[in-house]
XYZ file of C-alpha atoms in Angstrom:
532
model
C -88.032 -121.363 14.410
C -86.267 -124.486 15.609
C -86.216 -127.552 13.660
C -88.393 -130.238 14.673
C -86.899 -132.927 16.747
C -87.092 -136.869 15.188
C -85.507 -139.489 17.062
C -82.472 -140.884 15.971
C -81.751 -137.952 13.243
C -79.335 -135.063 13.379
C -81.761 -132.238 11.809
C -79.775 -129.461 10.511
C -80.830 -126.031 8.255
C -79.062 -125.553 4.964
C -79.602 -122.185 3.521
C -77.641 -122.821 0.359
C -78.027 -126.175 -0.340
C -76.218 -127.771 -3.711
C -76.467 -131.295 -5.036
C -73.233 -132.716 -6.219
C -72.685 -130.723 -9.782
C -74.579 -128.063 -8.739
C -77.289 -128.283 -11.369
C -79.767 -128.029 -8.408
C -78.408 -125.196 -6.183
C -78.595 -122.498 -3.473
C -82.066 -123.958 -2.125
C -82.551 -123.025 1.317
C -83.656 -126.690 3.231
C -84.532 -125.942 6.548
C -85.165 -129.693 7.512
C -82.319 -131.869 6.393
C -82.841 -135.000 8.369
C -79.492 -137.152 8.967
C -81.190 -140.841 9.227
C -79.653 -142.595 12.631
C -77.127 -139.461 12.561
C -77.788 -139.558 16.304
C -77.986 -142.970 18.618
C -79.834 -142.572 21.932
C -78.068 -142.341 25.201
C -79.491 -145.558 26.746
C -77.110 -148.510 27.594
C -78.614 -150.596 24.572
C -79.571 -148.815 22.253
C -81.938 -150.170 19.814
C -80.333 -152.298 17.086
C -79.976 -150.055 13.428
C -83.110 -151.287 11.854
C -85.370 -150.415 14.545
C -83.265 -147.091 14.924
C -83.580 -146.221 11.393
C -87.264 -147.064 11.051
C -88.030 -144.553 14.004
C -86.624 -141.827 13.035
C -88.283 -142.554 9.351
C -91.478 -142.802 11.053
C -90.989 -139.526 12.830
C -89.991 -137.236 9.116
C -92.449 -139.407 7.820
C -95.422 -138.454 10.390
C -94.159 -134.689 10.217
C -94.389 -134.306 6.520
C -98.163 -136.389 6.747
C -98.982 -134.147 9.353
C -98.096 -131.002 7.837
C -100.614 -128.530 6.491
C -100.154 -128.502 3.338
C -98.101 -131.793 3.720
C -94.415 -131.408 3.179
C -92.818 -133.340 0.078
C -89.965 -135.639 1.200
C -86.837 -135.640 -0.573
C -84.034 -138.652 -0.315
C -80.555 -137.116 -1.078
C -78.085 -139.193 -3.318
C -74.358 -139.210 -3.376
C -71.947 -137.953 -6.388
C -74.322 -138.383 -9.396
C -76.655 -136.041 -9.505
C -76.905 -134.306 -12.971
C -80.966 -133.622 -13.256
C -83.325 -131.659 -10.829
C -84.916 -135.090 -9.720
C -83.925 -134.719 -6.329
C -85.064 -131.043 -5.946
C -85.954 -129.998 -2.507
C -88.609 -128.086 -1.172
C -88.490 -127.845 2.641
C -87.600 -131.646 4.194
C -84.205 -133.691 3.192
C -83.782 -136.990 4.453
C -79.976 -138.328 4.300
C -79.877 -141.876 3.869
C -76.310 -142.356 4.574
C -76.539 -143.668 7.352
C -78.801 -146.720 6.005
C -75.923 -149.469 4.643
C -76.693 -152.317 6.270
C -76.843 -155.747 3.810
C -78.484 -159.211 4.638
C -78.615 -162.217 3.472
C -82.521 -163.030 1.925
C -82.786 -166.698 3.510
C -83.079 -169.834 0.836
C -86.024 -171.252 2.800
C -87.870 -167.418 1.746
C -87.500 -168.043 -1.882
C -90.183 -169.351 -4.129
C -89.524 -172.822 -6.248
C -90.215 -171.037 -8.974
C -87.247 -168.628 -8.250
C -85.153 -170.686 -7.017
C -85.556 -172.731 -10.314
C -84.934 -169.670 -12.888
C -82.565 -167.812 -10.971
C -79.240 -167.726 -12.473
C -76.659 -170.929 -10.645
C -74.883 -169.795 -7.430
C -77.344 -166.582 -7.099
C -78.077 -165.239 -3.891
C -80.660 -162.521 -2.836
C -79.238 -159.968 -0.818
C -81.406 -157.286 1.486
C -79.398 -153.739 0.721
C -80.529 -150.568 2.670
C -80.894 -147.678 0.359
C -77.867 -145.563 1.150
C -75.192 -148.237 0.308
C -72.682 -146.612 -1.962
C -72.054 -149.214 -4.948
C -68.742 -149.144 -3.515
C -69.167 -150.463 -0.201
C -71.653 -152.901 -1.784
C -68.889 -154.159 -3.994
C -66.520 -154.658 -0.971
C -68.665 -156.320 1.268
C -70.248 -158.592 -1.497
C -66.746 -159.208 -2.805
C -65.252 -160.233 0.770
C -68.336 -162.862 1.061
C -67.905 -163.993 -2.504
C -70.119 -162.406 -4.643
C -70.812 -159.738 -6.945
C -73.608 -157.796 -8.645
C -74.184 -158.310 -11.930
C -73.809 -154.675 -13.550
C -73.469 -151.118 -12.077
C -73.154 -148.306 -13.742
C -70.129 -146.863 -14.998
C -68.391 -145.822 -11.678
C -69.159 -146.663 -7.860
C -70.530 -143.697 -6.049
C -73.838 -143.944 -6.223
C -75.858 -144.690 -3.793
C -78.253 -147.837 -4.452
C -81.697 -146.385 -3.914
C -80.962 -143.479 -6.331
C -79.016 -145.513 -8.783
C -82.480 -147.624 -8.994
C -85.171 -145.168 -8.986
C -83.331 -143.282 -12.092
C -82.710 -146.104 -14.037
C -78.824 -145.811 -13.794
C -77.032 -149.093 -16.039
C -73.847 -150.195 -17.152
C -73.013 -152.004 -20.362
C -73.576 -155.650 -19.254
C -75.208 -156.425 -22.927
C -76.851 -159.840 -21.721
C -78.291 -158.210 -18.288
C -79.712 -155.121 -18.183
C -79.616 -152.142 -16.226
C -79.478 -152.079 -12.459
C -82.750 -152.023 -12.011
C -83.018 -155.024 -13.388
C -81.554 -157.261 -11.346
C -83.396 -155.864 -8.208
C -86.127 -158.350 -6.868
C -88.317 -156.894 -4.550
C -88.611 -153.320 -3.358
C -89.201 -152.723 0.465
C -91.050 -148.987 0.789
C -92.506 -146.935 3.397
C -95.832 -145.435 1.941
C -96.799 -143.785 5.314
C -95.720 -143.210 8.378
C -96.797 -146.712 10.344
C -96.633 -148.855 7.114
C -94.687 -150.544 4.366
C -94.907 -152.649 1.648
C -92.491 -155.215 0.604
C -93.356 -155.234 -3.068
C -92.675 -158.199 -5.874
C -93.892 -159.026 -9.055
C -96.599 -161.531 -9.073
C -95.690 -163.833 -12.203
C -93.106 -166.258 -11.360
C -92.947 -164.619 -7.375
C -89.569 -164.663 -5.907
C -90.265 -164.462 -2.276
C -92.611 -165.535 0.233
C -94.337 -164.024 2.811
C -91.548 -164.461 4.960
C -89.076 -161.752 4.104
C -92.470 -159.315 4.010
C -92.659 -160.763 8.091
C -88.983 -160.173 8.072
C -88.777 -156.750 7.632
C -91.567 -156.080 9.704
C -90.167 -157.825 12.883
C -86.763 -155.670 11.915
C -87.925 -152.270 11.159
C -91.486 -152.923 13.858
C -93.427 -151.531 11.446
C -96.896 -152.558 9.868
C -95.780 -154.479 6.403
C -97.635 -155.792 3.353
C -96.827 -158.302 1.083
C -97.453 -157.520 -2.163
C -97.116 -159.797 -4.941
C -98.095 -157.195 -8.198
C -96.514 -157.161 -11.183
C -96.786 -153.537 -12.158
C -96.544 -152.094 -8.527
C -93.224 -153.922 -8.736
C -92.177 -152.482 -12.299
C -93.304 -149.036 -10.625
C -90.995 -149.404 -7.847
C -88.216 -150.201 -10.079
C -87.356 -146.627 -11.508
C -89.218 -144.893 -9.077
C -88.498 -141.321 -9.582
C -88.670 -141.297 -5.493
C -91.967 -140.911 -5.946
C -94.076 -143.917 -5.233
C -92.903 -144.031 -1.605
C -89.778 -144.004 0.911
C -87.842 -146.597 -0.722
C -86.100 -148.589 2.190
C -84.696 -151.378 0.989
C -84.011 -153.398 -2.418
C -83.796 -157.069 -2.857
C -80.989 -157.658 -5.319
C -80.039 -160.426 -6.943
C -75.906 -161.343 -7.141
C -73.946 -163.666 -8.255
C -70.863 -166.077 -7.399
C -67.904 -163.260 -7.957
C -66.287 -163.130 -11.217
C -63.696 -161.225 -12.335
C -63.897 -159.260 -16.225
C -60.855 -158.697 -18.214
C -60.946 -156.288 -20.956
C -59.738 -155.008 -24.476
C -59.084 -151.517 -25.672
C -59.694 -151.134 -29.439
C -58.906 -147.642 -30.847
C -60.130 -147.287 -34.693
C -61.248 -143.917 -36.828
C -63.901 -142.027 -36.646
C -67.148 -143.436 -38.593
C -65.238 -146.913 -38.572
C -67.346 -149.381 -41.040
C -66.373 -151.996 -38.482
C -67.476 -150.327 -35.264
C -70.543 -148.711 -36.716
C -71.413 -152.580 -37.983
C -70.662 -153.643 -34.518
C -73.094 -151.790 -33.287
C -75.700 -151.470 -35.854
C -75.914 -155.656 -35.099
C -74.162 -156.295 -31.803
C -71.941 -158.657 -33.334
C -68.664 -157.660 -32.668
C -66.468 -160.555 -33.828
C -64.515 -158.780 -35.989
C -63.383 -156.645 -33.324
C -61.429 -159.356 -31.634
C -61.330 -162.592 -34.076
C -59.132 -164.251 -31.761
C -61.712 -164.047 -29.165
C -64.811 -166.518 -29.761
C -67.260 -165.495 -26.985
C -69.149 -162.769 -27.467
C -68.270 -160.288 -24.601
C -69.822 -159.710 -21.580
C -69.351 -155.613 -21.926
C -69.172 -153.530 -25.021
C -69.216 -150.142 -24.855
C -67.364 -147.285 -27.630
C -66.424 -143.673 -26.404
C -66.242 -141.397 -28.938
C -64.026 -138.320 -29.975
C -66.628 -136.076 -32.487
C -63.733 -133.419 -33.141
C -61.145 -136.024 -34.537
C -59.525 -135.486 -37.986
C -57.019 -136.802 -40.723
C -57.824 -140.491 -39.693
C -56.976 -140.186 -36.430
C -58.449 -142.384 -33.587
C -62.013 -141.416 -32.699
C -64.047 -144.728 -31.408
C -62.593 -146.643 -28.888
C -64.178 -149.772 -28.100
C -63.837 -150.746 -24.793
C -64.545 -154.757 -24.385
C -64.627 -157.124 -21.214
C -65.460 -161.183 -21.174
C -66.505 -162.572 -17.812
C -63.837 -164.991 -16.627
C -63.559 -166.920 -13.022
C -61.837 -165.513 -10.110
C -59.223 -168.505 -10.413
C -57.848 -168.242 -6.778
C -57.267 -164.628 -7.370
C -57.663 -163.152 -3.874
C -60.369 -160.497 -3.372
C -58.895 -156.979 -4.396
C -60.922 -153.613 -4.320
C -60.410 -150.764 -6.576
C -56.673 -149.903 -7.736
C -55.935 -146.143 -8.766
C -53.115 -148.037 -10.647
C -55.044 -150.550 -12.792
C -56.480 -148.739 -15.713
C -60.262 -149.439 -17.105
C -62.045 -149.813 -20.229
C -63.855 -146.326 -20.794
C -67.590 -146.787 -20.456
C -69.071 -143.242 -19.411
C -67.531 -140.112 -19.691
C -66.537 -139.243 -16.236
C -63.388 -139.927 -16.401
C -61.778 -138.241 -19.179
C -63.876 -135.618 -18.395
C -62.313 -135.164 -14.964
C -58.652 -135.236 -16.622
C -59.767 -132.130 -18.600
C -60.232 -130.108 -15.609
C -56.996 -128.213 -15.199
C -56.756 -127.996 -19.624
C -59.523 -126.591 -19.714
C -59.837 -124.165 -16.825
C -61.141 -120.966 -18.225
C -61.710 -119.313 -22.096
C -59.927 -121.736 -24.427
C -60.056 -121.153 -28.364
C -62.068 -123.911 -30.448
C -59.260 -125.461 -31.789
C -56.628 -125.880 -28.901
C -60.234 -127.540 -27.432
C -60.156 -129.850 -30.141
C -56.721 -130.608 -29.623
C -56.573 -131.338 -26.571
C -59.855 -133.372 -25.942
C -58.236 -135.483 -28.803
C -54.561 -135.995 -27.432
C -55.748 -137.096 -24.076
C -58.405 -139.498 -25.539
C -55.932 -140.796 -27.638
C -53.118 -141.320 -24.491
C -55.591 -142.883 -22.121
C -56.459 -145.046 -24.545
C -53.953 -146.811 -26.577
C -54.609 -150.534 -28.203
C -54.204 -153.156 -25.457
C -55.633 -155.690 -23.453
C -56.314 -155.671 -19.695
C -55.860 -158.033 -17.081
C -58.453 -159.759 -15.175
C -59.960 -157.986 -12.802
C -62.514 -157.380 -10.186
C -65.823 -155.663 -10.822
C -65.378 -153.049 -8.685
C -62.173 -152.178 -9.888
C -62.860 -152.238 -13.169
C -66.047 -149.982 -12.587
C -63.975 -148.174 -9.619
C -64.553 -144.599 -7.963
C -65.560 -141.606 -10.140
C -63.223 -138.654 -10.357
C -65.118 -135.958 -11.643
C -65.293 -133.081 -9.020
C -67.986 -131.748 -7.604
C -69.983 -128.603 -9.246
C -68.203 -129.256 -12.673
C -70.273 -131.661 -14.790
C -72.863 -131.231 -17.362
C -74.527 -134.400 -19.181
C -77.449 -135.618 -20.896
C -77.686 -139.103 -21.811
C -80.381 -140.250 -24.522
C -81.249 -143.490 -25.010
C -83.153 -144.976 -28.767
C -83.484 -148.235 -29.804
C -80.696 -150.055 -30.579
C -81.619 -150.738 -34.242
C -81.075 -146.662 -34.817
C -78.335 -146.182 -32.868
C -76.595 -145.672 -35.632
C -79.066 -143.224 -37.244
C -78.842 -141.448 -33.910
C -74.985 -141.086 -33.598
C -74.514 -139.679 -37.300
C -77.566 -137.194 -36.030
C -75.709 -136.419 -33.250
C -72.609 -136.035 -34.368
C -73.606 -133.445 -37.255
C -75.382 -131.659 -34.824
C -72.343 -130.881 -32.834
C -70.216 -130.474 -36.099
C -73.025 -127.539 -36.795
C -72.357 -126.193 -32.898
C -68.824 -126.608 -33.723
C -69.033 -124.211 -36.197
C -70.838 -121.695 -34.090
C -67.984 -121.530 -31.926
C -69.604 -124.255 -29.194
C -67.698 -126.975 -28.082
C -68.384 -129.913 -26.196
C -65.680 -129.768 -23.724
C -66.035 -133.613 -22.993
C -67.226 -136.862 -25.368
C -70.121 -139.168 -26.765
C -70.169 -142.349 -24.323
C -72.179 -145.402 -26.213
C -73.124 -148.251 -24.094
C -75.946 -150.785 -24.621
C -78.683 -152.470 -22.747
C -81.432 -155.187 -23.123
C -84.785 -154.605 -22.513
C -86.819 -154.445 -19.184
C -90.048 -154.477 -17.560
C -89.308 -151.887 -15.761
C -91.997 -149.171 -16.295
C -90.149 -146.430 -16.734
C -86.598 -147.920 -17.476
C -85.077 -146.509 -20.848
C -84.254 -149.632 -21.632
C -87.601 -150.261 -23.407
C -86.583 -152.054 -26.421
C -85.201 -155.734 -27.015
C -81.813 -153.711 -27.309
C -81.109 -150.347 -26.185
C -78.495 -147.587 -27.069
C -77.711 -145.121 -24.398
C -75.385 -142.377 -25.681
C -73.707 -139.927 -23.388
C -72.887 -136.553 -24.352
C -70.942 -135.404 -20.891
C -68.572 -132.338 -20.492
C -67.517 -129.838 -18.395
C -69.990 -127.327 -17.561
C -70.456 -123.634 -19.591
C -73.030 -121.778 -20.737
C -72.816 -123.707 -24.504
C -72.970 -126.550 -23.186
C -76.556 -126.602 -22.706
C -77.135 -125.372 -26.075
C -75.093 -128.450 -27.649
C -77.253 -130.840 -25.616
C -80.687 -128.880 -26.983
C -79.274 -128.887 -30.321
C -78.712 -132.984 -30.145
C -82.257 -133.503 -28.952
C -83.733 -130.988 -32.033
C -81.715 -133.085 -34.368
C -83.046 -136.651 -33.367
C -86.564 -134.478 -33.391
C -85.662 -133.768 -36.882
C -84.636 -136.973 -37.926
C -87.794 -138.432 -36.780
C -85.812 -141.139 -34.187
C -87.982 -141.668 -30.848
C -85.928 -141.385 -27.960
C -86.140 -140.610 -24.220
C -83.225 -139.153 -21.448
C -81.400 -140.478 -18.360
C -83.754 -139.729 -15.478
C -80.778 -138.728 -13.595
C -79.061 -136.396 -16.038
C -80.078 -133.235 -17.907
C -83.117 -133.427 -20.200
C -86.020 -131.411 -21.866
C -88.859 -134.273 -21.441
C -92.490 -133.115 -21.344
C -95.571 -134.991 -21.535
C -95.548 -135.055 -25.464
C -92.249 -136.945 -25.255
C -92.644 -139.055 -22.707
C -95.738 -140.507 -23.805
C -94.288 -140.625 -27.950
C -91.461 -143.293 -26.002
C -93.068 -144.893 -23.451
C -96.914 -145.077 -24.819
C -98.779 -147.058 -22.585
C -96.260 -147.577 -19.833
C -96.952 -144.478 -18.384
C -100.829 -144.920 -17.535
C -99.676 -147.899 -16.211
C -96.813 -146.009 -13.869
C -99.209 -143.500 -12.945
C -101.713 -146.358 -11.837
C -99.613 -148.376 -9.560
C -98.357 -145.466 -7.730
C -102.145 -144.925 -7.308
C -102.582 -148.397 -5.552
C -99.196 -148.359 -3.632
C -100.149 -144.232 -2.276
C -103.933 -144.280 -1.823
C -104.300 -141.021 -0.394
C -103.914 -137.457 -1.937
C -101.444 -136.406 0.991
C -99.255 -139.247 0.611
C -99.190 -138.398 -3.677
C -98.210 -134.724 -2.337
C -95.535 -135.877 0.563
C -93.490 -138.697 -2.362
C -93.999 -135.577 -5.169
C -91.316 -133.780 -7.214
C -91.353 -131.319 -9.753
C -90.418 -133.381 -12.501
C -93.526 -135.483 -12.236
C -95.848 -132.385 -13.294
C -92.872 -131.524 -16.048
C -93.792 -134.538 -17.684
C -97.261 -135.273 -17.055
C -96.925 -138.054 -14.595
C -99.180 -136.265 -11.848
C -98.203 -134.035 -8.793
């Protein structure tokens, strides 16, 4: 049978369909929509928005339409360790949809324009923007957002509805800086939803987007719709467009601090989040703080390396994207992991492993400070090939995050033993809290810790043994939507409590009907009890 025809989209079959890392793979997709892949033949065509919005409306209508309605599924770019974006039968590629706008000052509330941070401007971002592009085209005008995660090549709508965060310890995780949250819950309609206390926006920008996209919009001023929409799981509509907030650009430079495994100091550091003795000739407290850790370090040897940036001012520094020459702070695991590649390629005994995970840790990163430099070089493009990554990221409070990384650490000593290796590291980064419903970032302070590798068959072992041993130890904890995890209904509810009624009942007032539940569905949201 031929693939249907929407206007404005390439539609292509994929019988063996992979996501980036191949933790999702050889699905056959025989509707994998390319949005505004295709521009009609007319001597003007329409401008992008309208474009985009038609052919939306037309895989929108066909999955509504279908009988039993098709789930929708928005692809993402290079990070894609979890089944979140499983397909079924219908792919829409957002590539295509990059386009960034100003949010005029005349739209913004007084209250807004009274709390937001000084120089901070609104910007409209189409969900397909890679962080990187956003980074260069904010940069070029100025500005900057105000975390991203660890690397740039995400793509913004999937870096939001997962819950994806750097290690900005005074902002919060991407999500968090996102405003408003334009969606398509059917085919004819959308909804430009905010949250209702202390309302950024007026109707205005709701009007705006329906004059660009001609579709039927809402405005919706609801607090919980709002912290719904934040870490969507894809799954409380077509997620169009995100209001973010930046800021005047900046520029971060950094400090590399190598010290020994179990460290009084570091442990201290982050048992508190004072890390003043870590740099006593610095008095701010830093902007950044993240440590990587080495668990198979011995005889003293470095095995926490706490990477450190301070905000400073772009000082007539002219705009400069990312450098393959300027070296970063470690803040995720991607990275090294990537420079293991051709070390590890194939059966390698436990302690050459060891070995070698701990000589290049310790040669990328040696005592020193860094220069000032841009955000998106600092937080530049990720290197880890595709099909070769394995990670789970948990995330506790921050008040056991020490608890959790002695847990974790014997737990892979035990795996160790066993002849299991983690062929990667433990990435510890920290974030305050949000209102996000289903953010991790639940508490006042939050520890996320990464436990990323190159893929084998023990690696997923390791990572069950690690979630057993915080089990054990009786420490609550929950897993990056976006990586690998083993959440069920028991757990999610035993972190998030309340939140998740709450989740489940805004996506009941932004998708009213049973077909549109089924068409913005995935099979993680009947894994862990948050409906069909």
């Amino acid at each position: 049978m031929d693939p249907p025809k929407f206007r404005n989209t390439l539609v292509v079959s994929n019988n063996d369909w992979n996501n980036y890392h191949g933790t999702v793979a050889h699905r056959s997709v025989p509707i994998v929509g390319i949005i505004d892949g295709l521009v009609d033949a007319s001597p003007a065509p329409d401008p992008p928005w309208k474009r985009q919005a038609d052919a939306l409306q037309d895989i929108l209508a066909f999955c509504f339409g279908a009988v039993p309605p098709e789930p929708l599924r928005a692809i993402g770019s290079t990070w894609s360790l979890s089944d979140i974006i499983a397909p079924t039968r219908v792919i829409a590629d957002p590539g295509n949809m990059n386009a960034m706008a100003r949010v005029s000052d005349a739209w913004c509330t007084d209250a807004y324009r009274a709390a937001r941070p000084a120089g901070a401007v609104p910007m409209v971002i189409e969900n397909g923007a890679l962080i990187a592009d956003i980074n260069q085209a904010l940069g070029q005008a100025g500005l900057a957002l105000q975390t991203s995660g660890a690397a740039d090549g995400h793509r913004l709508a999937g870096c939001i509805a997962t819950g994806t965060h750097g290690s900005a310890i005074s902002i919060g995780a991407v999500h968090d800086t996102v405003r408003a949250v334009y969606l398509l819950v059917a085919p004819d309609r959308g909804v430009l939803v905010q949250p209702a206390a202390a309302r950024p926006f007026t109707d205005d920008l709701a009007n705006w987007f329906a004059t660009k996209t001609g579709l039927t919009t809402q405005s919706l001023a609801d607090d919980d719709a709002f912290f719904a929409a934040q870490v969507s799981l894809g799954s409380v509509g077509f997620v169009h467009s995100l209001v973010v907030e930046t800021v005047p650009l900046y520029r971060l430079r950094g400090r590399m601090v190598p010290r020994p495994l179990g460290d009084k100091v570091v442990l201290d550091a982050i048992q508190s989040m004072n890390t003043a003795p870590l740099h006593p000739d610095i008095p701010d407290r830093p902007y950044h703080f993240s440590v990587l850790i080495n668990p198979y370090v011995g005889d003293g040897s470095p095995g926490m390396f706490v990477g450190l940036y301070w905000k400073v001012g772009v000082d007539g520094a002219p705009f400069a994207g990312p450098d393959p020459a300027l070296p970063m702070v470690p803040s995720d695991t991607a990275n090294f992991i990537a420079s293991l590649i051709k070390l590890l390629d194939g059966p390698v005994a436990g302690p050459i492993i060891e070995h070698i995970i701990s000589s290049v840790l310790a040669s990328q990163n040696p005592a020193r400070d860094f220069p000032p430099a841009f955000p998106g070089q600092v937080f530049g493009p990720t290197t880890l090939p595709a099909g070769r990554g394995m990670s789970t990221e948990i995330v506790v409070d921050q008040t056991r995050a020490v608890d959790a990384i002695v847990a974790l650490l014997r737990a892979i000593d035990v795996q160790r033993a066993q002849g299991r290796h983690l062929l990667g590291a433990m990435g510890v980064r920290f974030v305050p809290g949000t209102g996000a419903l289903l953010g991790m970032n639940i508490a006042a302070m939050n520890c996320y810790i990464e436990l990323g590798s190159l893929g084998n068959d023990n690696v997923p072992l390791i990572h069950q043994a690690c979630w057993a041993a915080l089990d054990a130890a009786g420490i609550p904890y929950t897993c990056h939507w976006g990586q690998q995890h083993r959440l069920d209904e028991a757990h999610l509810r035993a972190y998030f409590g309340g939140r998740v009624d709450r989740w489940k009942a805004a996506r009941d007032r932004l998708l009213q009907t049973s077909v549109a539940k089924a068409v913005f569905s995935a099979p993680t949201l009947a894994t862990v009890g948050l409906g069909a």
